mmCIF file with all atom_site columns, C-alpha atoms in Angstrom:
data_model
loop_
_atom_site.group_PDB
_atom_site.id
_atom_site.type_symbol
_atom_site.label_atom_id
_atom_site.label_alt_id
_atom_site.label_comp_id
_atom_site.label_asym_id
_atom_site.label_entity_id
_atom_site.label_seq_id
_atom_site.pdbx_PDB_ins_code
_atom_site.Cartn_x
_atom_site.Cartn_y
_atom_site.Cartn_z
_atom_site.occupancy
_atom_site.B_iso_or_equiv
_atom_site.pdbx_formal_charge
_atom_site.auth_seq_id
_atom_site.auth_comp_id
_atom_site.auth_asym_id
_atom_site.auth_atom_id
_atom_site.pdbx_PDB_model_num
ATOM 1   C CA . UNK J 1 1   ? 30.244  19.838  -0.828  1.00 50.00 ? 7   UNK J CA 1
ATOM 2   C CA . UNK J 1 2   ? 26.668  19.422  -2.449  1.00 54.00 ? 8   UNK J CA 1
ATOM 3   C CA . UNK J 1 3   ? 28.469  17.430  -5.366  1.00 61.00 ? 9   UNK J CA 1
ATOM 4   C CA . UNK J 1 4   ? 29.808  14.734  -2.841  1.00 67.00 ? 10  UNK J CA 1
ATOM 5   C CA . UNK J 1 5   ? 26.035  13.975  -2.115  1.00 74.00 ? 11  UNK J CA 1
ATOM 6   C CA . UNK J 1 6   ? 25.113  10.768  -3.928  1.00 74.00 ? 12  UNK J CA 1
ATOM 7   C CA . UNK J 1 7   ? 21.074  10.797  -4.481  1.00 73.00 ? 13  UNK J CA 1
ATOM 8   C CA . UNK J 1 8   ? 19.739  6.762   -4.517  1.00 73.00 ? 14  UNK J CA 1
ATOM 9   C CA . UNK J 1 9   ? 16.937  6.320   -6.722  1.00 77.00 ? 15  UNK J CA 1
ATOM 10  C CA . UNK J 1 10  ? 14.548  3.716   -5.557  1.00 74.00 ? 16  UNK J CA 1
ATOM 11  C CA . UNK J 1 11  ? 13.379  1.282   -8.411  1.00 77.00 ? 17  UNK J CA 1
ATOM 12  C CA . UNK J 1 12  ? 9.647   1.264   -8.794  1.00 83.00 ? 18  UNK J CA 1
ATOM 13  C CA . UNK J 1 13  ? 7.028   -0.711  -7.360  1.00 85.00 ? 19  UNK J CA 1
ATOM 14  C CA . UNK J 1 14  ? 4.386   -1.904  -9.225  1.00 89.00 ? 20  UNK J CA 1
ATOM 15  C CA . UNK J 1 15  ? 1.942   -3.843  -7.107  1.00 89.00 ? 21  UNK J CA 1
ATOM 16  C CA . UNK J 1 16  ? -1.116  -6.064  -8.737  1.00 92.00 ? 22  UNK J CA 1
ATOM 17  C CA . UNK J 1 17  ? -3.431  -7.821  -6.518  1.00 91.00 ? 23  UNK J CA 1
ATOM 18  C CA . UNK J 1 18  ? -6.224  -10.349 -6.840  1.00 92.00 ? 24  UNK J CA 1
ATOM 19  C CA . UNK J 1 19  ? -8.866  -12.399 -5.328  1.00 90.00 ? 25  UNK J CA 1
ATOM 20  C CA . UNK J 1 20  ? -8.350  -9.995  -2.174  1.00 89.00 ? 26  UNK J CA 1
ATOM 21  C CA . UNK J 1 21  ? -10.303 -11.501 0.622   1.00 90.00 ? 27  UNK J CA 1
ATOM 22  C CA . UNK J 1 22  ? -10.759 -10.712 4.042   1.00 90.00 ? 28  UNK J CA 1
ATOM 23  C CA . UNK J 1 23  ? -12.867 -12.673 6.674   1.00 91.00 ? 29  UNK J CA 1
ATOM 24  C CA . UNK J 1 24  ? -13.521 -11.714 10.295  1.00 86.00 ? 30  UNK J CA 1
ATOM 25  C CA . UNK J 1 25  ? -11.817 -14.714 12.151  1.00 83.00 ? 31  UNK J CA 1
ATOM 26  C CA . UNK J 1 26  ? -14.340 -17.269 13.635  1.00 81.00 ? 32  UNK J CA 1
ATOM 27  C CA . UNK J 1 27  ? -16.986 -16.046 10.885  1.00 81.00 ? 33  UNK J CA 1
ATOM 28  C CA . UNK J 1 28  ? -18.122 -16.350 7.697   1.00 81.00 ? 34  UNK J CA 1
ATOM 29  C CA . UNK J 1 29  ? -19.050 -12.404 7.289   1.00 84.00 ? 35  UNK J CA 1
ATOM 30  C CA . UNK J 1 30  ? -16.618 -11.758 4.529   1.00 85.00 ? 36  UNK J CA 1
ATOM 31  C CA . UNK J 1 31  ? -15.942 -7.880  4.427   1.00 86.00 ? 37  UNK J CA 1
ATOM 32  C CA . UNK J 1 32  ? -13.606 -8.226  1.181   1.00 88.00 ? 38  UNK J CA 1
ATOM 33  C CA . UNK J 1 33  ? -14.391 -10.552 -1.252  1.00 90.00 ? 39  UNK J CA 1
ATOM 34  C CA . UNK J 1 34  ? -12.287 -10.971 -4.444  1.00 91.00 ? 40  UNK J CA 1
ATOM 35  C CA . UNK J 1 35  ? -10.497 -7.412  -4.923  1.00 91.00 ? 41  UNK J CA 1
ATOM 36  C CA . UNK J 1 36  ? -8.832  -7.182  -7.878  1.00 93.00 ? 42  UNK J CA 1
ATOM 37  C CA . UNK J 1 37  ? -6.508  -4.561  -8.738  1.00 92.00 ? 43  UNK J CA 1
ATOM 38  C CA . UNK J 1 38  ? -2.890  -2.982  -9.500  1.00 93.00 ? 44  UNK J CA 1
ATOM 39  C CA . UNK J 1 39  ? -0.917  0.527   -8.074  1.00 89.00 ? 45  UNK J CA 1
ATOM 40  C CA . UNK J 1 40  ? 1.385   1.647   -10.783 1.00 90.00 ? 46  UNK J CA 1
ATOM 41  C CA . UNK J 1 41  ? 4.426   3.220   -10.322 1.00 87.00 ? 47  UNK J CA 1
ATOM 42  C CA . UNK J 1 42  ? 4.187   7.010   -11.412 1.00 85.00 ? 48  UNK J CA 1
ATOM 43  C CA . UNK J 1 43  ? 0.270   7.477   -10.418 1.00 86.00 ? 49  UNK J CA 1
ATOM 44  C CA . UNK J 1 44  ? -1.807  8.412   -7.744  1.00 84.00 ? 50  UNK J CA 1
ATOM 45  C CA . UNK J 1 45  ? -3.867  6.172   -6.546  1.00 84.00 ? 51  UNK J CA 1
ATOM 46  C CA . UNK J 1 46  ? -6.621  7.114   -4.126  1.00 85.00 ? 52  UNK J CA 1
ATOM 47  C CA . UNK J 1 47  ? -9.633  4.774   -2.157  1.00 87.00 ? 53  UNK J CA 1
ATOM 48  C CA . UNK J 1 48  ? -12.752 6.625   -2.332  1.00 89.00 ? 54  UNK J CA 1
ATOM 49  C CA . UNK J 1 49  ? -15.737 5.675   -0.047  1.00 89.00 ? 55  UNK J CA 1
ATOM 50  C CA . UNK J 1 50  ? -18.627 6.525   2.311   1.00 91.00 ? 56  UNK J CA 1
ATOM 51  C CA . UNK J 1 51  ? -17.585 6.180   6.528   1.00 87.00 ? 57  UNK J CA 1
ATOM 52  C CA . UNK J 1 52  ? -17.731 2.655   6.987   1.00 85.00 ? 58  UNK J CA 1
ATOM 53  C CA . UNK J 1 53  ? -16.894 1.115   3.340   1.00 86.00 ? 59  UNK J CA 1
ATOM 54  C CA . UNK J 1 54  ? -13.983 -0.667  4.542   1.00 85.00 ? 60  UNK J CA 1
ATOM 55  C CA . UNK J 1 55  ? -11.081 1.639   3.542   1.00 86.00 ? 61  UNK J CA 1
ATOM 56  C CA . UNK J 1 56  ? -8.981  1.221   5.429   1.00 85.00 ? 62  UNK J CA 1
ATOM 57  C CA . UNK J 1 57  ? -8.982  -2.202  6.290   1.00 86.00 ? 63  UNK J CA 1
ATOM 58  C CA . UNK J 1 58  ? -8.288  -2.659  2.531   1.00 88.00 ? 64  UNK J CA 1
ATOM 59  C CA . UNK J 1 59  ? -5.322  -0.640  2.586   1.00 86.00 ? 65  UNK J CA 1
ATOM 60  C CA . UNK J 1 60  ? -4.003  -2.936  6.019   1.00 84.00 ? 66  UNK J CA 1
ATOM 61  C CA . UNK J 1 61  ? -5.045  -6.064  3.602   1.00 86.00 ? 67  UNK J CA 1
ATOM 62  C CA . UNK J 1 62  ? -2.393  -4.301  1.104   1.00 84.00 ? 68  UNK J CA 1
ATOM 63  C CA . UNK J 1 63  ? 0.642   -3.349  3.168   1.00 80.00 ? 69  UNK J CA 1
ATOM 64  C CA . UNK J 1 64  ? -0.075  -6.989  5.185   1.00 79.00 ? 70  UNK J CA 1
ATOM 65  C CA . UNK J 1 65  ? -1.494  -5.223  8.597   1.00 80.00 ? 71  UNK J CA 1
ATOM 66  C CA . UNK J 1 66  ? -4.956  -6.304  9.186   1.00 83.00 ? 72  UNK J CA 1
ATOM 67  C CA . UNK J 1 67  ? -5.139  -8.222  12.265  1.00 82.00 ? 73  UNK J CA 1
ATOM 68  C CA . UNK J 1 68  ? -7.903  -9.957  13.913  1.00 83.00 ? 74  UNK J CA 1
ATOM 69  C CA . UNK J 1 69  ? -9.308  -11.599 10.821  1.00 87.00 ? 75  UNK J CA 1
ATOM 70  C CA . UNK J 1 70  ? -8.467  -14.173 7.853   1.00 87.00 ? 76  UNK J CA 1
ATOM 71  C CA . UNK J 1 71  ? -6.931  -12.799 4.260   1.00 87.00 ? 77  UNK J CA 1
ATOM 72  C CA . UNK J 1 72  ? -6.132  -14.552 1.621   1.00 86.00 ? 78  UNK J CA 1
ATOM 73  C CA . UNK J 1 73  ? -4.864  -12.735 -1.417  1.00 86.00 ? 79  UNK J CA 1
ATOM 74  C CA . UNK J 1 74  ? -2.539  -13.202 -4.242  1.00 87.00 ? 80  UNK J CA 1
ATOM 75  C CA . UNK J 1 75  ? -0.102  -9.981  -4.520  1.00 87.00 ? 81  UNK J CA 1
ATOM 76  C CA . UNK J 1 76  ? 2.617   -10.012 -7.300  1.00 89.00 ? 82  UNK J CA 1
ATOM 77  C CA . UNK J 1 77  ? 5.426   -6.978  -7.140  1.00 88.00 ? 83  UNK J CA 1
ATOM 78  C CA . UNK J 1 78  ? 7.043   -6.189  -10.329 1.00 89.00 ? 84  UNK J CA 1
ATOM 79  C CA . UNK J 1 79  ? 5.363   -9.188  -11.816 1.00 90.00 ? 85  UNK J CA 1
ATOM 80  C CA . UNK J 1 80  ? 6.824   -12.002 -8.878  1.00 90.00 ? 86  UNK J CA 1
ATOM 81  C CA . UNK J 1 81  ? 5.175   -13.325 -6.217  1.00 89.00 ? 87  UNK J CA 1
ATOM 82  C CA . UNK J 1 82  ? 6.896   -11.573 -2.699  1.00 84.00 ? 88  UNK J CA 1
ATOM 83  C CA . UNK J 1 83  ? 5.674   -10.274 0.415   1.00 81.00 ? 89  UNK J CA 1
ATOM 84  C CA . UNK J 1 84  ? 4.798   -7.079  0.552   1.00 79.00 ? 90  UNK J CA 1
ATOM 85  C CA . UNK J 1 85  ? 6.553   -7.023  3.964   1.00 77.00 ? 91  UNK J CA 1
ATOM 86  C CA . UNK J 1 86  ? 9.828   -6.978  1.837   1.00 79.00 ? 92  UNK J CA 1
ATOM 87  C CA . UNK J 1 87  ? 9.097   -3.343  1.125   1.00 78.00 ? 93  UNK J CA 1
ATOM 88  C CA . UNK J 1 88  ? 8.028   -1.955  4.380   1.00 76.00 ? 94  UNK J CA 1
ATOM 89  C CA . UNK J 1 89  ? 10.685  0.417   4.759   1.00 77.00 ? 95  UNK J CA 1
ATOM 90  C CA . UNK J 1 90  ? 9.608   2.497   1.655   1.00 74.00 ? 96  UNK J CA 1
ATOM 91  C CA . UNK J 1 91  ? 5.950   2.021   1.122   1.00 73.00 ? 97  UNK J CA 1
ATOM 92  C CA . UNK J 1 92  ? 3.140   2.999   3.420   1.00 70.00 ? 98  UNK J CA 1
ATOM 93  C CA . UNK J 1 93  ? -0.104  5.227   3.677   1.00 70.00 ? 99  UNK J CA 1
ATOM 94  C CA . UNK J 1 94  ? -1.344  7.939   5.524   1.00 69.00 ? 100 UNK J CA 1
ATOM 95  C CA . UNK J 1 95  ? -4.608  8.007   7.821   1.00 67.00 ? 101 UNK J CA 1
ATOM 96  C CA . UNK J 1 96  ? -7.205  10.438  7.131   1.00 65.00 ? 102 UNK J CA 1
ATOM 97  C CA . UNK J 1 97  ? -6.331  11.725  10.661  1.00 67.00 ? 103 UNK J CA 1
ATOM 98  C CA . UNK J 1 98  ? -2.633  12.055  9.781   1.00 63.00 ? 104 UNK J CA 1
ATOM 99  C CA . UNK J 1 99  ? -1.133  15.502  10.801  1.00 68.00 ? 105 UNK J CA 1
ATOM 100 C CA . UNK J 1 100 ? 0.653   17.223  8.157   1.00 67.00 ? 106 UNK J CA 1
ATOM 101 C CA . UNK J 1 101 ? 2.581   20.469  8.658   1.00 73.00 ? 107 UNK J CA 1
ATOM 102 C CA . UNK J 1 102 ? 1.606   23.228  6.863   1.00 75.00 ? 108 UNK J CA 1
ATOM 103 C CA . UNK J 1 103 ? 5.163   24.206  5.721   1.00 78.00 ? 109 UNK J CA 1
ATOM 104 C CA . UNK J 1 104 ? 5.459   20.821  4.017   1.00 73.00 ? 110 UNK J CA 1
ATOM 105 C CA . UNK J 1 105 ? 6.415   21.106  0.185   1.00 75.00 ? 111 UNK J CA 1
ATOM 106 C CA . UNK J 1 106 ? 6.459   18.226  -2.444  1.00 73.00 ? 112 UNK J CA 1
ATOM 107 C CA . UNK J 1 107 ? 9.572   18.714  -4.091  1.00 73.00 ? 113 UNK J CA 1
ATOM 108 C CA . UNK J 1 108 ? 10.871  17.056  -7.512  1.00 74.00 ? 114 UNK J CA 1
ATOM 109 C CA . UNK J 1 109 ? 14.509  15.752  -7.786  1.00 69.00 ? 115 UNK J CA 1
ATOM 110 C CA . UNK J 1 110 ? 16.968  16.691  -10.007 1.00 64.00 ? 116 UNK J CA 1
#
């Protein structure tokens, strides 16, 4: 039966984003100002910071979650302009608080 199983492949995602900005609504306290940057398909990619550096609010800016505040950005996948939103289903990241079970194994397919 295991050679009735048809394994998808997912194409991948490469996401480049510029002038990144994020303004707390009613305010001129900007606490992103012109991000620049691009995830590649194939890497890790990992935010570094002291408590308090902003994050995570830059990853909500990225997946199109930060609430409560004003972003403008310009985010092109695979090269075209589309909303990240698109690609909710497959894309997401995990909070430093996350639980992860121990007898969790990253496994390569075939």
């Amino acid at each position: 039966m295991a050679s009735d199983i048809e394994i998808r492949t997912r194409p991948p995602i490469e996401e480049f984003f510029k002038d990144l900005t994020l303004t707390l609504k009613g305010k001129t306290k900007h606490i992103l100002r012109c991000v620049l940057g691009k995830l590649s398909p194939g890497h890790v990619s990992a935010v570094l910071g002291p408590s308090g550096a902003g994050k995570t609010i830059f990853l909500s800016v990225l997946i199109g979650k930060a609430v409560g505040c004003t972003v403008t950005r310009v985010i092109l996948i695979n090269g075209k302009p589309e909303l990240v939103q698109s690609y909710m289903k497959i894309i997401c990241f995990l909070p430093q608080d996350d639980i992860v079970h121990k007898n969790l194994i990253v496994q390569k397919n075939p």
